[in-house]
């Protein structure tokens, strides 16, 4: 792969014009959203979108999310529905991705959808992402800005550790507030939760007055029933740990003795925000195993546990 000169763009007017120019010229630019840092490319440029897969080492059958500035632009690319409209009006901008049937007039890159007849769309709630989208004047394809299968980035330092020299630039906008990827809902059939994320599913169910079906099959699945390894630190993970054993680092939740605490007050919002950065920190300390306190399976706890289970899953030999 060619080595790229990774610039840091300032999160000001001039920096965001330069970052949008880099995207317009087919470049790859990482930028903050409220969920995690995204690795952006012009979603209508096939070469640029293909370059995302190469930079991340991402399997080409794993499609990307297209980010839009507003609902009217997003609607041009999909078969819009009343339910999509209801959710979008209530929850966008925000950490919710909708999967809808792709409109046959859409000029989004085919690589974005990895050959699927559907497309995943979102409007991010972050001033830097919003300005970048406005400056580009079109959609941005953006998966998380990390090497495929590894921990998602919640600050510019994490992005550089994985992707420096592989991308054209990064807008450093500090830490991401939500800290977990978006919740993904498939609306092409029965409304289905594909990925728990930064928006608890009960909020969505309340708005559409419907219980969501659940098919958690995102990521790289090697065999039916296998949990895909994802969000994986170098260290092993031991989940639902009450105490720390010899040679372990402890990632706590609530009032427990530990090396790092996701939230001493058992606040799931705070814990979500700290999850990936804590895994990064303990991993940099070279722990062989990270023991993690039990996290309640409610609200954002469902998304936190999903990420922890995938981080603890058996690793593919190539990872
Ligand atoms: P990330 O790399 O963290 O941005 O993840 C994007 C997620 O969106 C992946 O898990 C994809 O499988 C999912 N996704 C994107 N497009 C689609 C689609 N058309 N249908 C179903 N899932 C999708
Ligand atoms: Mg990702």
Coordinates of C-alpha atoms and ligand atoms in Angstrom, one line a residue:
X1 CA 0.0 0.0 0.0
X2 CA 1.2 3.5 -0.8
X3 CA 2.4 5.5 2.2
X4 CA 0.3 8.7 2.6
X5 CA 1.2 12.0 4.2
X6 CA -1.2 12.2 7.2
X7 CA -1.9 15.9 7.9
X8 CA -3.6 17.1 11.0
X9 CA -6.4 19.5 10.2
X10 CA -7.4 22.1 12.8
X11 CA -11.1 22.0 13.8
X12 CA -11.5 25.6 12.7
X13 CA -13.0 27.3 9.5
X14 CA -9.8 27.0 7.5
X15 CA -8.9 23.5 8.7
X16 CA -12.4 22.2 7.8
X17 CA -12.3 23.8 4.3
X18 CA -8.9 22.0 3.7
X19 CA -10.3 18.7 5.1
X20 CA -13.3 18.9 2.7
X21 CA -11.0 19.7 -0.2
X22 CA -8.9 16.6 0.6
X23 CA -12.2 14.6 0.6
X24 CA -13.2 16.2 -2.7
X25 CA -9.9 15.2 -4.2
X26 CA -10.5 11.6 -3.3
X27 CA -8.6 11.6 -0.1
X28 CA -9.2 9.7 3.2
X29 CA -9.8 12.0 6.2
X30 CA -10.6 10.9 9.7
X31 CA -13.0 13.1 11.7
X32 CA -14.8 13.1 15.0
X33 CA -18.5 12.3 15.4
X34 CA -20.5 12.0 18.6
X35 CA -20.1 8.2 18.5
X36 CA -16.5 7.4 17.5
X37 CA -14.0 8.8 15.0
X38 CA -15.0 8.0 11.4
X39 CA -12.7 7.3 8.5
X40 CA -14.2 9.5 5.8
X41 CA -14.2 9.4 2.0
X42 CA -16.5 11.0 -0.7
X43 CA -19.3 8.5 -0.7
X44 CA -19.8 9.1 -4.5
X45 CA -16.2 8.4 -5.4
X46 CA -15.6 4.6 -6.1
X47 CA -11.8 4.9 -5.8
X48 CA -11.9 6.8 -2.5
X49 CA -14.5 4.4 -1.0
X50 CA -12.4 1.4 -2.1
X51 CA -9.4 3.0 -0.4
X52 CA -11.2 2.9 2.9
X53 CA -11.3 -0.9 2.8
X54 CA -7.6 -1.0 1.9
X55 CA -6.6 1.5 4.7
X56 CA -8.6 -0.4 7.3
X57 CA -7.9 -3.9 6.0
X58 CA -11.7 -4.3 6.1
X59 CA -13.3 -7.3 4.4
X60 CA -15.0 -6.0 1.2
X61 CA -18.3 -7.7 2.0
X62 CA -18.8 -5.5 5.1
X63 CA -20.6 -2.4 3.9
X64 CA -20.1 1.2 5.2
X65 CA -22.4 3.8 6.6
X66 CA -23.1 7.0 4.5
X67 CA -23.3 10.2 6.5
X68 CA -25.5 13.1 5.4
X69 CA -25.9 16.8 6.3
X70 CA -29.7 16.6 6.5
X71 CA -32.8 14.4 5.9
X72 CA -33.6 15.9 2.5
X73 CA -30.2 14.8 1.1
X74 CA -30.4 11.4 2.7
X75 CA -33.8 10.8 1.2
X76 CA -32.5 11.1 -2.4
X77 CA -30.6 7.8 -2.1
X78 CA -33.2 5.5 -0.4
X79 CA -36.8 4.4 -0.6
X80 CA -38.0 6.5 2.3
X81 CA -40.9 5.3 4.5
X82 CA -43.2 6.7 7.1
X83 CA -41.3 4.8 9.8
X84 CA -38.0 6.1 8.6
X85 CA -39.4 9.6 8.6
X86 CA -40.8 9.2 12.1
X87 CA -37.4 8.0 13.5
X88 CA -35.4 10.5 11.5
X89 CA -37.5 13.5 12.7
X90 CA -37.3 12.3 16.3
X91 CA -33.7 11.1 16.6
X92 CA -31.5 12.7 13.9
X93 CA -28.9 14.1 14.1
X94 CA -27.9 11.4 16.5
X95 CA -26.3 7.9 17.0
X96 CA -28.9 6.0 14.9
X97 CA -28.2 4.4 11.5
X98 CA -31.1 3.3 9.3
X99 CA -30.8 0.6 6.7
X100 CA -33.2 1.2 3.8
X101 CA -33.6 0.0 0.3
X102 CA -31.3 1.8 -2.0
X103 CA -33.0 4.1 -4.6
X104 CA -32.1 3.0 -8.2
X105 CA -31.2 6.6 -9.0
X106 CA -28.7 6.8 -6.1
X107 CA -25.1 7.6 -7.2
X108 CA -23.6 6.4 -3.9
X109 CA -20.6 4.2 -4.7
X110 CA -21.5 0.5 -5.1
X111 CA -18.5 -0.3 -2.8
X112 CA -20.3 1.5 0.0
X113 CA -23.1 -1.0 0.0
X114 CA -20.8 -4.0 -0.8
X115 CA -23.2 -5.1 -3.5
X116 CA -26.3 -5.1 -1.2
X117 CA -29.6 -3.6 -2.5
X118 CA -29.8 -1.7 0.8
X119 CA -27.8 1.3 2.2
X120 CA -27.1 2.4 5.8
X121 CA -27.5 6.1 6.4
X122 CA -27.0 8.5 9.3
X123 CA -26.9 12.2 10.2
X124 CA -24.2 12.6 12.9
X125 CA -24.6 15.1 15.8
X126 CA -21.2 16.7 16.0
X127 CA -20.4 20.2 14.9
X128 CA -17.2 19.2 13.1
X129 CA -18.9 16.4 11.2
X130 CA -21.7 18.7 10.4
X131 CA -19.4 21.4 9.0
X132 CA -17.3 18.9 7.1
X133 CA -20.5 17.5 5.4
X134 CA -21.7 21.1 4.6
X135 CA -18.3 22.0 3.2
X136 CA -18.1 18.9 1.0
X137 CA -21.7 19.4 -0.1
X138 CA -22.3 15.7 -0.4
X139 CA -22.4 12.4 1.6
X140 CA -19.4 11.0 3.4
X141 CA -18.8 7.2 3.7
X142 CA -17.3 6.6 7.1
X143 CA -16.7 3.4 9.1
X144 CA -14.8 3.7 12.4
X145 CA -11.3 5.0 11.9
X146 CA -9.4 1.9 13.1
X147 CA -7.7 -1.2 11.6
X148 CA -10.5 -3.7 11.0
X149 CA -11.3 -5.8 14.1
X150 CA -9.5 -3.7 16.6
X151 CA -10.7 -1.2 19.2
X152 CA -12.7 1.8 17.9
X153 CA -11.1 5.2 18.3
X154 CA -12.6 7.8 20.5
X155 CA -9.8 10.4 20.2
X156 CA -7.3 11.5 17.5
X157 CA -4.4 9.7 19.3
X158 CA -6.2 6.3 18.8
X159 CA -6.7 7.1 15.1
X160 CA -3.1 8.0 14.5
X161 CA -1.9 4.8 16.3
X162 CA -3.7 2.7 13.8
X163 CA -3.9 4.7 10.6
X164 CA -1.0 7.2 10.5
X165 CA 0.6 6.9 7.0
X166 CA -2.4 5.1 5.6
X167 CA -4.8 8.2 5.4
X168 CA -4.5 11.7 4.1
X169 CA -5.5 13.6 7.2
X170 CA -7.3 13.8 10.5
X171 CA -9.4 16.5 12.1
X172 CA -8.5 16.5 15.8
X173 CA -11.7 17.4 17.6
X174 CA -10.9 16.0 21.0
X175 CA -12.8 13.1 22.7
X176 CA -16.1 11.7 21.3
X177 CA -19.0 12.2 23.7
X178 CA -21.0 9.0 23.2
X179 CA -18.0 6.7 22.8
X180 CA -19.9 3.8 21.2
X181 CA -20.9 3.3 17.5
X182 CA -24.4 4.1 16.3
X183 CA -27.4 1.8 16.9
X184 CA -28.3 0.2 13.5
X185 CA -31.9 -0.6 12.6
X186 CA -32.9 -2.4 9.4
X187 CA -36.1 -1.0 8.0
X188 CA -36.2 -3.0 4.8
X189 CA -38.5 -5.6 6.3
X190 CA -39.7 -6.2 9.9
X191 CA -37.9 -3.5 11.9
X192 CA -34.8 -5.2 13.2
X193 CA -31.9 -4.3 15.5
X194 CA -28.6 -5.2 13.7
X195 CA -26.3 -3.5 16.2
X196 CA -26.9 -2.1 19.6
X197 CA -25.2 1.2 20.0
X198 CA -25.2 4.7 21.4
X199 CA -29.0 5.0 21.3
X200 CA -30.7 2.5 23.6
X201 CA -33.2 0.4 21.7
X202 CA -36.1 1.0 24.0
X203 CA -36.1 4.7 22.9
X204 CA -36.5 3.5 19.3
X205 CA -39.2 1.0 20.2
X206 CA -41.2 3.7 22.0
X207 CA -41.1 6.0 19.0
X208 CA -42.3 3.4 16.5
X209 CA -44.6 1.6 19.0
X210 CA -43.1 -1.7 17.9
X211 CA -40.7 -4.2 19.5
X212 CA -37.6 -4.6 17.3
X213 CA -36.6 -8.0 16.1
X214 CA -32.9 -8.7 16.7
X215 CA -30.3 -10.1 14.3
X216 CA -26.8 -9.2 15.6
X217 CA -24.9 -10.5 12.6
X218 CA -22.7 -7.5 11.8
X219 CA -19.0 -7.7 11.4
X220 CA -17.0 -10.7 10.1
X221 CA -18.8 -13.9 10.8
X222 CA -16.8 -17.0 10.0
X223 CA -19.4 -19.6 10.8
X224 CA -23.1 -19.6 11.8
X225 CA -23.5 -19.0 15.5
X226 CA -20.0 -17.8 16.0
X227 CA -19.5 -14.4 17.7
X228 CA -17.3 -12.3 15.5
X229 CA -14.1 -11.1 17.0
X230 CA -14.2 -7.3 16.9
X231 CA -13.1 -4.3 19.0
X232 CA -10.3 -6.6 20.1
X233 CA -7.3 -5.3 22.2
X234 CA -4.0 -7.2 22.2
X235 CA -4.8 -8.4 25.7
X236 CA -7.3 -11.2 26.4
X237 CA -10.6 -10.2 28.1
X238 CA -12.2 -12.0 31.1
X239 CA -15.8 -10.8 31.4
X240 CA -18.1 -10.7 34.5
X241 CA -15.1 -10.7 36.8
X242 CA -15.7 -9.9 40.5
X243 CA -12.1 -9.5 41.4
X244 CA -8.7 -9.3 39.7
X245 CA -6.4 -12.3 39.5
X246 CA -2.5 -12.3 39.3
X247 CA -1.2 -10.8 36.0
X248 CA -4.5 -9.2 35.3
X249 CA -5.6 -5.6 34.9
X250 CA -9.0 -4.8 36.2
X251 CA -11.6 -2.6 34.3
X252 CA -14.2 -1.9 36.9
X253 CA -17.8 -0.7 37.0
X254 CA -19.3 0.7 40.1
X255 CA -17.7 0.8 43.6
X256 CA -15.0 -1.9 43.1
X257 CA -11.3 -2.0 43.5
X258 CA -9.7 -1.8 40.0
X259 CA -7.0 -0.2 37.8
X260 CA -9.5 1.8 35.8
X261 CA -13.2 2.4 36.4
X262 CA -15.8 2.8 33.6
X263 CA -18.0 4.6 36.1
X264 CA -17.6 4.6 39.9
X265 CA -21.2 5.7 40.2
X266 CA -22.5 2.9 37.9
X267 CA -23.6 5.4 35.3
X268 CA -24.0 3.6 31.9
X269 CA -23.7 6.7 29.9
X270 CA -20.4 7.6 31.5
X271 CA -19.3 3.9 31.1
X272 CA -20.1 3.9 27.4
X273 CA -18.0 7.1 26.9
X274 CA -15.1 5.5 28.7
X275 CA -15.2 2.0 27.3
X276 CA -12.9 2.1 24.2
X277 CA -10.4 4.6 25.7
X278 CA -10.1 2.4 28.8
X279 CA -9.4 -0.7 26.7
X280 CA -6.8 1.3 24.7
X281 CA -5.2 2.5 28.0
X282 CA -5.0 -0.9 29.7
X283 CA -3.8 -2.5 26.4
X284 CA -1.0 0.1 26.2
X285 CA 0.0 -1.0 29.7
X286 CA 0.7 -4.5 28.3
X287 CA -1.7 -6.4 30.5
X288 CA -1.9 -10.0 29.4
X289 CA -5.6 -10.2 30.5
X290 CA -8.1 -7.5 31.3
X291 CA -10.7 -8.5 33.8
X292 CA -14.0 -6.6 33.4
X293 CA -16.7 -6.1 36.0
X294 CA -20.2 -7.3 35.2
X295 CA -22.3 -4.6 33.3
X296 CA -26.1 -4.6 33.7
X297 CA -27.9 -5.7 30.5
X298 CA -30.1 -2.6 30.3
X299 CA -30.2 0.6 28.2
X300 CA -26.6 1.4 27.0
X301 CA -25.4 -1.6 29.0
X302 CA -26.6 -3.8 26.1
X303 CA -24.3 -2.1 23.7
X304 CA -21.4 -2.1 26.1
X305 CA -21.8 -5.8 26.7
X306 CA -22.1 -6.5 23.0
X307 CA -18.7 -4.8 22.4
X308 CA -17.2 -6.6 25.4
X309 CA -18.4 -10.0 24.2
X310 CA -17.0 -9.4 20.7
X311 CA -13.7 -8.1 22.2
X312 CA -13.5 -11.3 24.2
X313 CA -14.4 -13.6 21.4
X314 CA -11.9 -16.1 19.9
X315 CA -9.7 -14.2 17.4
X316 CA -9.4 -15.3 13.8
X317 CA -5.9 -16.6 13.0
X318 CA -5.2 -13.7 10.6
X319 CA -6.2 -10.9 13.1
Ligands
LIG1 P1 -18.6 0.6 11.3 O1 -17.4 0.0 10.5 O2 -18.3 0.5 12.7 O3 -19.0 1.9 10.8 O4 -19.8 -0.4 11.0 C1 -20.7 -0.2 10.0 C2 -21.8 -1.2 10.2 O5 -22.9 -1.0 9.4 C3 -21.3 -2.6 9.8 O6 -21.5 -3.5 10.8 C4 -22.1 -3.0 8.6 O7 -22.3 -4.4 8.5 C5 -23.4 -2.2 8.8 N1 -24.0 -1.9 7.5 C6 -23.6 -1.0 6.6 N2 -24.4 -1.0 5.5 C7 -25.3 -2.0 5.7 C8 -26.4 -2.5 5.0 N3 -26.7 -2.0 3.8 N4 -27.1 -3.5 5.5 C9 -26.8 -4.0 6.7 N5 -25.8 -3.5 7.5 C10 -25.1 -2.5 7.0
LIG2 MG1 -16.0 -0.4 13.2

